[in-house]
Coordinates of C-alpha atoms in Angstrom, one line a residue:
X841 CA 0.0 0.0 0.0
X842 CA 1.4 3.4 -1.1
X843 CA 1.3 6.2 1.4
X844 CA 1.0 9.9 0.7
X845 CA 0.7 13.0 2.9
X846 CA -2.2 14.3 0.7
X847 CA -4.5 12.6 -1.8
X848 CA -6.6 14.8 -4.0
X849 CA -9.6 13.2 -5.7
X850 CA -10.1 15.1 -9.0
X851 CA -7.7 17.1 -11.2
X852 CA -10.0 20.0 -12.2
X853 CA -9.2 23.6 -11.2
X854 CA -9.8 22.9 -7.4
X855 CA -7.9 19.6 -7.4
X856 CA -5.0 20.9 -9.4
X857 CA -4.4 23.9 -7.1
X858 CA -4.9 21.9 -4.0
X859 CA -2.3 19.4 -5.1
X860 CA 0.2 22.0 -6.1
X861 CA -0.2 23.9 -2.8
X862 CA 0.3 20.6 -1.0
X863 CA 3.5 20.0 -2.9
X864 CA 4.7 23.6 -2.2
X865 CA 4.3 22.8 1.5
X866 CA 6.9 20.1 0.9
X867 CA 4.4 17.2 1.1
X868 CA 4.1 14.0 -0.9
X869 CA 1.0 14.4 -3.0
X870 CA -1.1 12.3 -5.4
X871 CA -4.0 13.2 -7.6
X872 CA -6.6 10.6 -8.5
X873 CA -8.3 11.3 -11.8
X874 CA -11.1 9.1 -13.3
X875 CA -10.5 10.4 -16.8
X876 CA -7.4 9.5 -18.9
X877 CA -6.9 13.2 -19.4
X878 CA -6.4 15.6 -16.5
X879 CA -8.3 18.9 -16.1
X880 CA -11.7 17.6 -15.0
X881 CA -15.0 19.0 -16.4
X882 CA -13.4 22.4 -16.6
X883 CA -11.0 21.5 -19.4
X884 CA -12.8 18.6 -21.0
X885 CA -16.5 19.4 -21.1
X886 CA -17.2 22.7 -19.3
X887 CA -15.4 26.0 -19.0
X888 CA -12.7 25.7 -21.6
X889 CA -14.8 24.1 -24.4
X890 CA -17.7 26.6 -23.9
X891 CA -15.5 29.7 -23.7
X892 CA -13.5 28.5 -26.7
X893 CA -16.7 27.9 -28.6
X894 CA -17.8 31.4 -27.7
X895 CA -14.6 32.8 -29.1
X896 CA -15.0 30.8 -32.3
X897 CA -18.6 32.0 -32.7
X898 CA -17.5 35.7 -32.1
X899 CA -14.7 35.4 -34.7
X900 CA -16.4 33.4 -37.4
X901 CA -19.7 35.3 -37.2
X902 CA -17.8 38.7 -37.4
X903 CA -20.2 39.8 -34.6
X904 CA -17.7 42.2 -33.0
X905 CA -17.3 44.2 -36.1
X906 CA -20.8 44.3 -37.4
X907 CA -21.3 47.6 -35.6
X908 CA -18.7 49.0 -37.9
X909 CA -19.1 47.1 -41.2
X910 CA -22.8 46.3 -41.0
X911 CA -24.9 43.3 -39.8
X912 CA -24.2 41.4 -43.1
X913 CA -20.5 41.2 -42.3
X914 CA -19.2 37.7 -41.6
X915 CA -15.8 36.0 -41.6
X916 CA -17.4 32.8 -42.7
X917 CA -20.9 32.5 -44.2
X918 CA -21.9 28.9 -43.3
X919 CA -20.5 28.0 -39.9
X920 CA -20.6 24.3 -39.0
X921 CA -20.2 22.5 -35.7
X922 CA -17.0 21.1 -37.1
X923 CA -15.7 24.7 -37.5
X924 CA -16.4 25.4 -33.8
X925 CA -15.1 22.0 -32.6
X926 CA -11.8 22.4 -34.4
X927 CA -10.7 25.3 -32.3
X928 CA -12.1 23.7 -29.1
X929 CA -10.2 20.5 -29.5
X930 CA -6.9 22.4 -30.0
X931 CA -7.4 24.4 -26.8
X932 CA -8.5 21.4 -24.8
X933 CA -5.3 19.5 -25.7
X934 CA -3.1 22.4 -24.9
X935 CA -4.7 23.1 -21.6
X936 CA -4.6 19.4 -20.6
X937 CA -0.9 19.4 -21.5
X938 CA -0.2 22.5 -19.4
X939 CA -2.0 21.0 -16.4
X940 CA -0.2 17.7 -16.7
X941 CA 3.1 19.6 -16.9
X942 CA 2.4 21.7 -13.9
X943 CA 1.5 18.7 -11.7
X944 CA 4.6 16.9 -12.9
X945 CA 6.9 19.9 -12.3
X946 CA 5.7 20.0 -8.7
X947 CA 6.3 16.3 -8.1
X948 CA 2.6 15.4 -7.9
X949 CA 1.8 11.8 -8.8
X950 CA -1.2 11.2 -11.1
X951 CA -3.2 8.0 -10.5
X952 CA -5.8 7.2 -13.1
X953 CA -8.9 5.5 -12.0
X954 CA -12.0 5.8 -9.9
X955 CA -11.5 6.5 -6.2
X956 CA -13.6 5.2 -3.3
X957 CA -13.2 5.5 0.4
X958 CA -12.4 2.4 2.5
X959 CA -12.3 4.6 5.6
X960 CA -11.3 8.2 6.4
X961 CA -7.6 7.6 5.7
X962 CA -7.7 4.8 3.1
X963 CA -8.7 5.0 -0.6
X964 CA -9.1 2.3 -3.2
X965 CA -8.5 3.3 -6.9
X966 CA -10.0 1.0 -9.6
X967 CA -9.2 1.2 -13.3
X968 CA -9.1 -1.2 -16.3
X969 CA -5.9 -2.7 -15.1
X970 CA -7.1 -3.6 -11.6
X971 CA -7.2 -1.9 -8.2
X972 CA -4.7 -0.5 -5.7
X973 CA -5.1 0.9 -2.2
X974 CA -3.6 4.1 -0.9
X975 CA -3.3 5.8 2.5
X976 CA -3.1 9.5 3.4
X977 CA -3.7 11.4 6.6
X978 CA -5.4 14.2 4.5
X979 CA -7.8 13.9 1.6
X980 CA -9.3 16.7 -0.5
X981 CA -12.4 15.8 -2.5
X982 CA -12.5 17.9 -5.7
X983 CA -14.6 15.6 -7.9
X984 CA -16.7 18.4 -9.5
X985 CA -20.1 17.9 -11.0
X986 CA -22.0 16.5 -14.0
X987 CA -25.2 17.7 -15.7
X988 CA -28.3 16.8 -13.7
X989 CA -30.8 14.4 -15.2
X990 CA -34.5 14.9 -15.3
X991 CA -37.2 12.1 -15.7
X992 CA -39.1 14.5 -18.0
X993 CA -36.2 15.0 -20.4
X994 CA -35.0 11.9 -22.3
X995 CA -31.4 12.8 -23.1
X996 CA -30.2 11.0 -26.2
X997 CA -27.1 12.9 -27.0
X998 CA -28.3 13.6 -30.5
X999 CA -31.0 16.2 -30.6
X1000 CA -31.9 16.2 -26.8
X1001 CA -28.6 17.0 -25.1
X1002 CA -27.0 18.2 -21.9
X1003 CA -24.2 20.7 -21.8
X1004 CA -21.5 18.1 -21.9
X1005 CA -22.8 16.9 -25.3
X1006 CA -23.4 20.1 -27.1
X1007 CA -20.3 20.0 -29.3
X1008 CA -21.3 16.5 -30.5
X1009 CA -24.3 17.9 -32.4
X1010 CA -24.0 16.8 -36.0
X1011 CA -25.0 20.3 -37.3
X1012 CA -26.1 23.7 -36.2
X1013 CA -29.8 23.5 -35.7
X1014 CA -32.2 26.1 -37.2
X1015 CA -34.2 26.2 -33.9
X1016 CA -32.9 25.4 -30.5
X1017 CA -34.8 25.0 -27.3
X1018 CA -32.7 25.8 -24.2
X1019 CA -34.2 24.7 -20.9
X1020 CA -32.6 26.6 -18.0
X1021 CA -31.8 30.3 -17.6
X1022 CA -28.8 29.8 -15.4
X1023 CA -25.2 30.6 -16.5
X1024 CA -24.8 27.6 -18.8
X1025 CA -28.1 27.9 -20.5
X1026 CA -27.8 31.6 -21.1
X1027 CA -24.2 31.4 -22.3
X1028 CA -25.2 28.8 -25.0
X1029 CA -28.4 30.6 -25.8
X1030 CA -26.3 33.7 -26.7
X1031 CA -23.8 31.7 -28.8
X1032 CA -26.4 30.0 -30.9
X1033 CA -28.4 33.2 -31.3
X1034 CA -25.3 34.9 -32.7
X1035 CA -25.0 32.1 -35.2
X1036 CA -28.5 32.9 -36.5
X1037 CA -30.2 30.1 -34.7
X1038 CA -33.8 30.7 -33.5
X1039 CA -33.5 30.2 -29.7
X1040 CA -36.4 29.6 -27.3
X1041 CA -35.2 29.9 -23.7
X1042 CA -37.4 28.3 -21.0
X1043 CA -36.8 29.3 -17.4
X1044 CA -38.8 28.4 -14.3
X1045 CA -37.9 31.6 -12.4
X1046 CA -39.2 35.1 -13.3
X1047 CA -35.8 36.4 -14.4
X1048 CA -32.5 35.1 -15.7
X1049 CA -29.3 35.0 -13.5
X1050 CA -31.0 35.9 -10.3
X1051 CA -27.7 36.4 -8.4
X1052 CA -26.6 39.1 -10.8
X1053 CA -27.4 42.8 -10.8
X1054 CA -30.9 43.3 -12.2
X1055 CA -29.9 46.2 -14.4
X1056 CA -27.2 44.2 -16.1
X1057 CA -29.6 41.2 -16.6
X1058 CA -32.2 43.6 -18.1
X1059 CA -29.6 44.8 -20.5
X1060 CA -28.6 41.3 -21.4
X1061 CA -32.3 40.3 -21.9
X1062 CA -32.7 43.2 -24.3
X1063 CA -29.7 41.9 -26.4
X1064 CA -31.1 38.4 -26.3
X1065 CA -34.5 39.6 -27.6
X1066 CA -32.7 41.8 -30.2
X1067 CA -31.1 38.5 -31.6
X1068 CA -34.6 36.9 -31.9
X1069 CA -34.3 34.8 -28.6
X1070 CA -37.8 34.1 -27.3
X1071 CA -37.8 33.9 -23.5
X1072 CA -40.4 31.8 -21.7
X1073 CA -40.0 32.9 -18.1
X1074 CA -42.0 31.6 -15.2
X1075 CA -42.4 28.4 -17.3
X1076 CA -41.5 24.8 -16.5
X1077 CA -41.1 21.8 -18.8
X1078 CA -43.6 19.0 -18.1
X1079 CA -42.3 16.6 -20.7
X1080 CA -40.1 16.4 -23.8
X1081 CA -40.7 14.2 -26.8
X1082 CA -39.2 13.5 -30.2
X1083 CA -41.5 13.5 -33.2
X1084 CA -41.3 10.9 -36.0
X1085 CA -39.7 13.6 -38.3
X1086 CA -36.9 14.2 -35.8
X1087 CA -38.1 17.4 -34.3
X1088 CA -38.2 18.0 -30.5
X1089 CA -41.3 19.1 -28.6
X1090 CA -41.1 20.6 -25.1
X1091 CA -44.5 20.5 -23.4
X1092 CA -44.7 23.2 -20.7
X1093 CA -46.7 23.0 -17.5
X1094 CA -48.8 25.9 -18.7
X1095 CA -49.9 23.6 -21.6
X1096 CA -47.8 25.5 -24.2
X1097 CA -45.9 23.5 -26.8
X1098 CA -42.4 24.6 -27.9
X1099 CA -41.0 22.9 -31.1
X1100 CA -37.4 22.9 -32.2
X1101 CA -34.8 21.0 -34.1
X1102 CA -32.8 20.3 -30.9
X1103 CA -33.1 20.8 -27.1
X1104 CA -30.4 21.7 -24.6
X1105 CA -31.2 20.7 -21.1
X1106 CA -29.2 23.0 -18.7
X1107 CA -31.0 22.9 -15.4
X1108 CA -28.6 22.3 -12.6
X1109 CA -25.6 20.0 -12.0
X1110 CA -25.1 17.0 -9.8
X1111 CA -22.0 16.4 -7.6
X1112 CA -19.8 13.5 -8.7
X1113 CA -20.0 11.6 -5.4
X1114 CA -21.9 8.4 -6.4
X1115 CA -18.9 6.1 -6.5
X1116 CA -16.9 7.6 -3.6
X1117 CA -18.5 5.5 -0.9
X1118 CA -18.7 8.6 1.3
X1119 CA -20.4 6.7 4.1
X1120 CA -17.2 4.6 4.6
X1121 CA -15.5 7.9 5.5
X1122 CA -18.3 9.1 7.8
X1123 CA -19.6 11.6 5.2
X1124 CA -22.8 12.1 3.2
X1125 CA -23.9 14.4 0.4
X1126 CA -27.3 16.1 -0.1
X1127 CA -29.7 15.1 -2.9
X1128 CA -27.8 17.2 -5.4
X1129 CA -24.5 15.6 -4.5
X1130 CA -23.1 18.5 -2.6
X1131 CA -20.9 18.1 0.5
X1132 CA -21.2 20.5 3.4
X1133 CA -18.0 22.2 4.5
X1134 CA -17.0 25.0 6.9
X1135 CA -15.3 28.3 6.1
X1136 CA -11.9 26.5 5.6
X1137 CA -13.5 23.8 3.4
X1138 CA -13.2 21.1 6.1
X1139 CA -16.0 18.5 6.2
X1140 CA -17.4 17.1 9.4
X1141 CA -14.5 14.6 9.3
X1142 CA -11.6 16.8 10.3
X1143 CA -9.0 15.2 8.0
X1144 CA -11.2 15.4 4.8
X1145 CA -11.8 18.6 2.9
X1146 CA -14.0 19.3 -0.1
X1147 CA -13.6 22.1 -2.7
X1148 CA -14.9 23.3 -6.0
X1149 CA -18.3 22.6 -7.6
X1150 CA -18.9 19.6 -5.4
X1151 CA -19.6 22.0 -2.5
X1152 CA -22.1 24.1 -4.5
X1153 CA -22.4 27.8 -5.3
X1154 CA -20.7 29.7 -6.9
X1155 CA -19.3 26.9 -9.0
X1156 CA -16.7 29.1 -10.7
X1157 CA -13.4 27.8 -11.9
X1158 CA -11.6 30.8 -10.5
X1159 CA -13.2 30.4 -7.1
X1160 CA -12.6 26.6 -7.1
X1161 CA -8.9 27.2 -7.6
X1162 CA -8.8 29.4 -4.6
X1163 CA -10.8 27.0 -2.5
X1164 CA -8.3 24.2 -3.4
X1165 CA -5.3 26.3 -2.5
X1166 CA -6.9 27.4 0.9
X1167 CA -7.9 23.8 1.8
X1168 CA -4.4 22.4 1.2
X1169 CA -2.7 25.2 3.0
X1170 CA -5.1 24.9 6.0
X1171 CA -4.5 21.2 6.1
X1172 CA -0.8 21.7 6.6
X1173 CA -1.0 24.7 9.0
X1174 CA -0.4 27.5 6.5
X1175 CA -2.8 30.4 6.9
X1176 CA -3.9 32.2 3.7
X1177 CA -5.7 35.5 3.5
X1178 CA -8.6 35.4 1.1
X1179 CA -11.9 37.4 1.1
X1180 CA -14.8 35.7 -0.8
X1181 CA -16.7 39.0 -0.6
X1182 CA -14.4 40.4 -3.3
X1183 CA -14.3 37.4 -5.6
X1184 CA -15.1 38.4 -9.2
X1185 CA -17.9 36.7 -11.2
X1186 CA -17.5 36.3 -14.9
X1187 CA -20.5 35.2 -17.1
X1188 CA -19.5 34.7 -20.7
X1189 CA -22.7 35.7 -22.3
X1190 CA -22.7 37.9 -25.4
X1191 CA -22.1 40.6 -24.2
X1192 CA -20.1 39.5 -21.2
X1193 CA -21.3 40.3 -17.6
X1194 CA -18.8 40.5 -14.8
X1195 CA -19.2 41.9 -11.3
X1196 CA -17.7 42.0 -7.8
X1197 CA -19.1 43.2 -4.5
X1198 CA -22.8 43.8 -3.8
X1199 CA -25.8 44.6 -6.0
X1200 CA -28.2 47.4 -5.5
X1201 CA -30.8 45.0 -4.3
X1202 CA -28.6 43.6 -1.6
X1203 CA -27.6 47.1 -0.4
X1204 CA -31.2 48.2 -0.3
X1205 CA -32.1 45.2 1.8
X1206 CA -29.3 46.0 4.2
X1207 CA -30.3 49.7 4.4
X1208 CA -26.9 50.9 3.2
X1209 CA -26.8 54.5 1.9
X1210 CA -25.3 54.2 -1.5
X1211 CA -24.9 56.1 -4.8
X1212 CA -24.4 54.9 -8.3
X1213 CA -22.2 56.1 -11.1
X1214 CA -22.7 54.8 -14.6
X1215 CA -20.7 55.1 -17.8
X1216 CA -21.2 53.7 -21.3
X1217 CA -18.8 52.2 -23.8
X1218 CA -20.3 54.3 -26.5
X1219 CA -19.1 57.5 -24.8
X1220 CA -15.5 56.3 -24.9
X1221 CA -13.3 56.6 -27.9
X1222 CA -12.2 53.0 -27.5
X1223 CA -15.8 51.8 -27.6
X1224 CA -16.3 53.6 -30.9
X1225 CA -13.0 52.2 -32.3
X1226 CA -13.9 48.7 -31.3
X1227 CA -17.5 49.1 -32.5
X1228 CA -18.8 48.1 -29.1
X1229 CA -21.4 50.6 -28.2
X1230 CA -23.6 48.4 -26.0
X1231 CA -21.4 48.1 -22.9
X1232 CA -21.8 49.9 -19.6
X1233 CA -20.1 50.1 -16.2
X1234 CA -21.8 50.7 -12.9
X1235 CA -19.9 51.8 -9.8
X1236 CA -21.8 51.5 -6.5
X1237 CA -20.2 53.4 -3.6
X1238 CA -21.1 54.5 0.0
X1239 CA -22.7 58.0 0.1
X1240 CA -20.8 59.0 3.2
X1241 CA -17.4 57.2 3.1
X1242 CA -17.4 56.9 -0.7
X1243 CA -16.0 53.3 -0.3
X1244 CA -16.5 51.1 -3.4
X1245 CA -19.3 48.6 -2.6
X1246 CA -19.8 47.0 -5.9
X1247 CA -18.7 47.1 -9.6
X1248 CA -21.0 45.7 -12.3
X1249 CA -20.1 45.6 -16.0
X1250 CA -21.8 44.4 -19.2
X1251 CA -19.9 44.5 -22.5
X1252 CA -17.0 42.8 -24.2
X1253 CA -13.9 42.6 -22.0
X1254 CA -16.0 42.9 -18.8
X1255 CA -14.3 39.9 -17.2
X1256 CA -10.9 41.6 -17.7
X1257 CA -12.1 45.1 -16.8
X1258 CA -13.6 44.0 -13.5
X1259 CA -10.2 43.5 -11.9
X1260 CA -9.5 47.2 -11.7
X1261 CA -12.5 47.7 -9.5
X1262 CA -11.8 44.6 -7.6
X1263 CA -8.2 45.8 -6.7
X1264 CA -9.5 49.1 -5.5
X1265 CA -12.1 47.4 -3.3
X1266 CA -9.6 45.0 -1.8
X1267 CA -7.3 48.0 -1.0
X1268 CA -10.2 49.9 0.6
X1269 CA -10.1 52.6 -2.0
X1270 CA -12.9 55.1 -2.6
X1271 CA -14.6 56.5 -5.7
X1272 CA -12.2 59.4 -5.5
X1273 CA -9.4 57.1 -6.6
X1274 CA -11.0 56.8 -10.1
X1275 CA -11.5 60.6 -10.3
X1276 CA -7.8 61.3 -9.4
X1277 CA -6.3 58.5 -11.6
X1278 CA -5.1 59.0 -15.2
X1279 CA -6.1 56.1 -17.5
X1280 CA -4.5 55.4 -20.9
X1281 CA -6.4 56.9 -23.8
X1282 CA -8.2 55.5 -25.6
X1283 CA -9.2 52.6 -23.4
X1284 CA -12.3 51.0 -21.9
X1285 CA -10.7 51.5 -18.5
X1286 CA -11.7 55.2 -18.8
X1287 CA -15.3 54.0 -18.0
X1288 CA -14.2 53.9 -14.4
X1289 CA -13.3 57.6 -14.4
X1290 CA -16.5 58.6 -16.2
X1291 CA -18.6 56.5 -13.8
X1292 CA -16.9 58.0 -10.8
X1293 CA -17.6 61.6 -12.1
X1294 CA -21.2 60.6 -12.8
X1295 CA -21.7 59.3 -9.3
X1296 CA -20.0 62.1 -7.5
X1297 CA -21.9 64.7 -9.5
X1298 CA -25.1 63.2 -8.1
X1299 CA -23.8 63.8 -4.5
X1300 CA -22.9 67.4 -5.3
X1301 CA -26.5 68.2 -6.2
X1302 CA -27.6 67.9 -2.6

């Protein structure tokens, strides 16, 4: 039986960072990965494929330049799933190679196979070649999630799919039904709409992306409708069927029928815990496969930690990386300073949405006196040069202390631009920082200065 100081189950973003942090602490570390390729769902089926597909869609459709050259401008007229998949497969291979090299460079052993607990300190790994047992005083569970199933949606991987199967579609459909108005559903709805697909988006809740700022979501909803996306909000799917001619019908609980060439089911994800035998280690998961942890990502069994999507919201690769790092450091007595209140969120819709801090709705509920400053891409020279006139940036700051309470951006580059506001928040800066700072010209970063002036001018009126 081989012995390690730390065994990490899963090689996605959370598992990779946990393993490397453990190795940096001078410990002997192993990663158990069920796939033949490292990287977990992030690299193989989730974040990397979807964001690469988005980039391919933006490039081949010519979308970013249609504001300059007209809506008829395209880099390629007939875009196929093969065109999109070509770029995706290249990026997946490169990212998997990078991850493998990073683990090897840090002396982390990779064990291929499916892990299951024998008890709190012993793990059995099974693969096609047999099985082997391992022992470690510390285990970090980073198994991630898989698309959730529904008894009402018969997934066939052909024209009724989950998000892991989307790139296996034989062709771009003329009409696509997307069930689920969360991050995954909305991102794919945007991509296919830009390709000219007629998208019908079905969501049980009254609005999309309920955790995001309502103004930004309203702006996104406008753009979706502008690209012929039909939104069926406050609607739930009762059943899905395939017709003899190959069409897909979604029967809604309200008795409506929605017909399309294909259907993407993107309602929730389920933790990958079924084969772990958690009970042998004294653990359990909830009905969605999520494991409960404390603020340091320790489970109720002190020597076992859980990180990443398997512990639930926010299920972001960037946050999962940090959770893995914190868990491994904590396990070996190294304290790390990290503040979840300032973590940035990136939603790769078209246009992007990114934010950090609190929303207006949250501050209103907490009775915090705040003011808002808004700026628009179209009012910057860079926005005009890029042909992006739809973006906007919102600064929320305290009326009395002028401390930055939240930054919300919609527009291309939002996920990059957000880090300026995030840095100022972390360093306890105020809105005055943006007024007094000189930004390169022409840049989108100037939006911070314009938003700051807009907000402060509102204060001066009283």
